[in-house]
Structure formats: C-alpha cells, structure tokens
Amino acid sequence: MSEVRNDRTVTVAALKERVKEFTDARNWGGGHRPKNLAMSITIEAAELMEHFQWLDNDDYQVDRLTPEQREAIRLEVADIAIYLLSFCNQVGIDLAQAVHDKYDINEKRFPVESYRK
Amino acid sequence: MSEVRNDRTVTVAALKERVKEFTDARNWGGGHRPKNLAMSITIEAAELMEHFQWLDNDDYQVDRLTPEQREAIRLEVADIAIYLLSFCNQVGIDLAQAVHDKYDINEKRFPVESYRK
Amino acid sequence: MSEVRNDRTVTVAALKERVKEFTDARNWGGGHRPKNLAMSITIEAAELMEHFQWLDNDDYQVDRLTPEQREAIRLEVADIAIYLLSFCNQVGIDLAQAVHDKYDINEKRFPVESYRK
Amino acid sequence: MSEVRNDRTVTVAALKERVKEFTDARNWGGGHRPKNLAMSITIEAAELMEHFQWLDNDDYQVDRLTPEQREAIRLEVADIAIYLLSFCNQVGIDLAQAVHDKYDINEKRFPVESYRK
C-alpha cells in the first residue's frame, strides 16, 4: 500500500476499522469473544515480556537492543494492540475516550502538584 | 476538558502525547523502562482477564454485563492502552505503522481466500 | 491443625489432596475447568509480579523486603500453587513426574558440561 | 533414572532440591532473581493458557484433548512449577506451609457451611 499510515495520520477509529476488516474477512468473529480476547491480550503481553526476562532494566536501553530484537518487539506490540482493539470492537469501547476518562481519574489520584518540587 | 476526544477524532500520536504528558509531569519516566512497562501491560491484561475468569464465553455476552462491570472493564482497557502507548513512547515505536506492518505479514500467513467459501 | 505440614514432610500428592478437598467441599469443581484454571494461574502470577513492577532486580534483595511484603508474596505464591495443583487434579497430571521428565529434556537441551569452566 | 519419582513419593522439598541442583549446576542463580522469576512464572502460565485460547470450556474436556496436546500441556505445567519452586528457593518460602496457611485464611473467607445445602 502506498498510503501514509502512521501515528500522526491514523485515528484510533481507523486502526479499529483495520482490525475489524481483517477479522471479519476471515469469519474469526465467533472466536473473538471478550473472554478469549482478554486471554489473547495477556498471552501477547507475556510474549513481549519474554524479551525482557533475564537481564536488568539497564540492559534494555533502546540502543543496546539489536535491530532483530527491536523488530520482534515492534511486532509483539502490534499483536497486543490488535487484540486490544478487537476487544474494543466486540465490547463497544471508545478507546480514546476511555484513556482520557482514566486520566481524569488519575489526575485526582496522583495530583501533579505533589510531584513538583 | 470540553474538546471532543473520541476514536473518530483522536490520532494515535495524540493519544501517545497524552500519555507522555501525564508521565513527564510526574517524573515517572525513570520507572517507565521497557522491562517494567512490559510487566505493567501484562499485569493490567491479567486484571482485565479477571473479569472473565469463572464463566463460559456465552456468559459474557455484552448485554449480560452489568453497567458496573462494563465500566470497570472499560477502565482496565484504558490501563492496558496507557502502558502500551508508554512502551511505544519509550522504545520509539510507531504503533499504527506496526499494526499495518503486522497485518501485511498476517495477510500472507492467513490468505483471505482460504476463509471464503 | 497441630500436624507438621512443611516441604520436608508433605508430598506433592498430599498437597494436591488438600486442594481437592477444599474445592470439592465448596462444589467449585464446575468452575475449575482447565481453561479457567489456566487463566487463574496467570492472574495470580501477574499479582505476584505486581510486587516487582517498578524497581530494579537489586532492589528486591530478600533482606530489603519488609515483613509485610514478604507475607503478601508468600500468600501469592500459595495462590499460584493452589491453582496449578487444581489444574493437575482436573487434567490428571502427576506433577513430580512432569517436572522430572521436563528436566530430562532440559538436561539434553542445556548440557551441564557447557556451563562448567 | 530408575527411581520412583511421582506425586505419591516425592516431597515438595525434594522437588525444590531438584530445581536448585539443576539451576546451580548451570550457574543460573544470578538470573534467578525474584523479579525475573515472577516474570518467568507468568510467561509460562500464559503459554499454558495459549492451549485454551479459542474454544469454550466444554471443548477442553480432558478426553477431547489429543495425546500431543496433553503432553505439551503437561510440560508447560512442569515449567510453571519449576519457576515457582525456584522462586521459593530464592526467597526462602516453604510452599507446603504457605498453601496450608492460605487455606486457613480461605476457610474463614469461604466457610464450608455456606456451600452445603
């Protein structure tokens, strides 16, 4: 595809639409039930974590990761996003709104003043 | 805030920016290391899963969930997204591009023709 | 109970029996299906992980953990074991044999000679 | 090995000893830090869950699983146990005692009388 498709140009709705389109074209909707998708998100998240299993935080400075590791990590992140967006599609969640609403709660729980010196 | 903030209007970049802004304002960047964030995504995903632990798929039809369950689930989804976007911020991943690239791979792995009758 | 119940004296079978007894007495067997129990093990494992989310490996030296943290961790470990043993009960797995069989495989995959200087 | 090694004969301590022996012989103790091991338990639990990702509870009746599935599941269970026991070794947890203590708590939280008709 030649169209531009990056974070600057793509809305969350467009990304959700891509997920729906791919899933529907394969009749996978029947398996994409909320319970199964919650499992799938967790499974993919654990696979991402596997890249960080044995070393210390400092060993995972971005510039120490090999290009192969970075690409594998990038595609794991995509998998998590895909199942998360499919979950939103199935359950009817507006993700951008959910994130903003959660931050409204967090702003009160973690008032920014207490973190300023 | 009075601005419109939903999936139709918000780009992935804008959502990532919201995450960065909140984290930076609290100087949490030091803890938001890739290894820790991969753990956080998994922890939140497992919390989402907890809502679906004991019953069968059919019992989680959207219309059977109570409004309280739906709201709790919506906020768990937001938490997963927040850590996932923070991970992208820290490691320098363009999420929309990653998702589209992953689907380019998946289109070949799961050719749509084989799912059509 | 006054009987001695520690790792030196308790067999894996006795521990599995304790799990079965508790579950059966509450008629929880119906929910303790393999799929659900695999979720439960993961959920409890993620809760254990939550204790180690934000700091580096070195910060979790055993002697730096508070007594409260150690007790909370100890009970999370128990929860993981309980669901793991219930899974074994449901699916009919002899855990000691499984561990020994897995090590027979691992002995070949990671020959001890290659780790000696 | 010709010795009998099953749940009836093996104590939890003996199983922990097997884990310690294998790990020590490969000098893996340095990586087997509590934070890393909590991640490892979760990663293996998610791999177990992967076997139950797409179908309903009823589809995983033990007698419907193929011998290959059962063997793969059995070895995943062993992996979870190995990391859990290594965690206990590292942090100094008596697992049998932890399980019994947790059940003492659970007996009060879920009194058996309320489950009897």
mmCIF file with all atom_site columns, C-alpha atoms in Angstrom, chain A residues 35-36 38-39 42 49 54-58, chain C residues 35-36 38-39 42 49 54-58:
data_model
loop_
_atom_site.group_PDB
_atom_site.id
_atom_site.type_symbol
_atom_site.label_atom_id
_atom_site.label_alt_id
_atom_site.label_comp_id
_atom_site.label_asym_id
_atom_site.label_entity_id
_atom_site.label_seq_id
_atom_site.pdbx_PDB_ins_code
_atom_site.Cartn_x
_atom_site.Cartn_y
_atom_site.Cartn_z
_atom_site.occupancy
_atom_site.B_iso_or_equiv
_atom_site.pdbx_formal_charge
_atom_site.auth_seq_id
_atom_site.auth_comp_id
_atom_site.auth_asym_id
_atom_site.auth_atom_id
_atom_site.pdbx_PDB_model_num
ATOM 1  C CA . LYS A 1 35 ? -13.177 -13.798 27.395 1.00 0.00 ? 35 LYS A CA 1
ATOM 2  C CA . ASN A 1 36 ? -10.968 -15.199 24.652 1.00 0.00 ? 36 ASN A CA 1
ATOM 3  C CA . ALA A 1 38 ? -8.743  -10.893 27.251 1.00 0.00 ? 38 ALA A CA 1
ATOM 4  C CA . MET A 1 39 ? -6.683  -14.105 27.247 1.00 0.00 ? 39 MET A CA 1
ATOM 5  C CA . THR A 1 42 ? -2.396  -11.348 28.120 1.00 0.00 ? 42 THR A CA 1
ATOM 6  C CA . MET A 1 49 ? 7.788   -9.626  28.361 1.00 0.00 ? 49 MET A CA 1
ATOM 7  C CA . TRP A 1 54 ? 16.649  -12.313 32.296 1.00 0.00 ? 54 TRP A CA 1
ATOM 8  C CA . LEU A 1 55 ? 18.531  -9.036  32.428 1.00 0.00 ? 55 LEU A CA 1
ATOM 9  C CA . ASP A 1 56 ? 18.282  -5.837  34.433 1.00 0.00 ? 56 ASP A CA 1
ATOM 10 C CA . ASN A 1 57 ? 16.433  -2.712  33.387 1.00 0.00 ? 57 ASN A CA 1
ATOM 11 C CA . ASP A 1 58 ? 19.676  -1.048  32.330 1.00 0.00 ? 58 ASP A CA 1
ATOM 12 C CA . LYS C 1 35 ? -9.354  -23.215 30.558 1.00 0.00 ? 35 LYS C CA 1
ATOM 13 C CA . ASN C 1 36 ? -10.479 -21.282 33.617 1.00 0.00 ? 36 ASN C CA 1
ATOM 14 C CA . ALA C 1 38 ? -5.005  -21.725 33.204 1.00 0.00 ? 38 ALA C CA 1
ATOM 15 C CA . MET C 1 39 ? -6.402  -18.174 33.410 1.00 0.00 ? 39 MET C CA 1
ATOM 16 C CA . THR C 1 42 ? -1.792  -16.486 35.072 1.00 0.00 ? 42 THR C CA 1
ATOM 17 C CA . MET C 1 49 ? 4.692   -9.830  39.569 1.00 0.00 ? 49 MET C CA 1
ATOM 18 C CA . TRP C 1 54 ? 8.772   -0.642  39.344 1.00 0.00 ? 54 TRP C CA 1
ATOM 19 C CA . LEU C 1 55 ? 12.243  -1.219  40.729 1.00 0.00 ? 55 LEU C CA 1
ATOM 20 C CA . ASP C 1 56 ? 15.374  -2.974  39.559 1.00 0.00 ? 56 ASP C CA 1
ATOM 21 C CA . ASN C 1 57 ? 16.358  -6.537  40.362 1.00 0.00 ? 57 ASN C CA 1
ATOM 22 C CA . ASP C 1 58 ? 18.785  -5.353  43.029 1.00 0.00 ? 58 ASP C CA 1
#
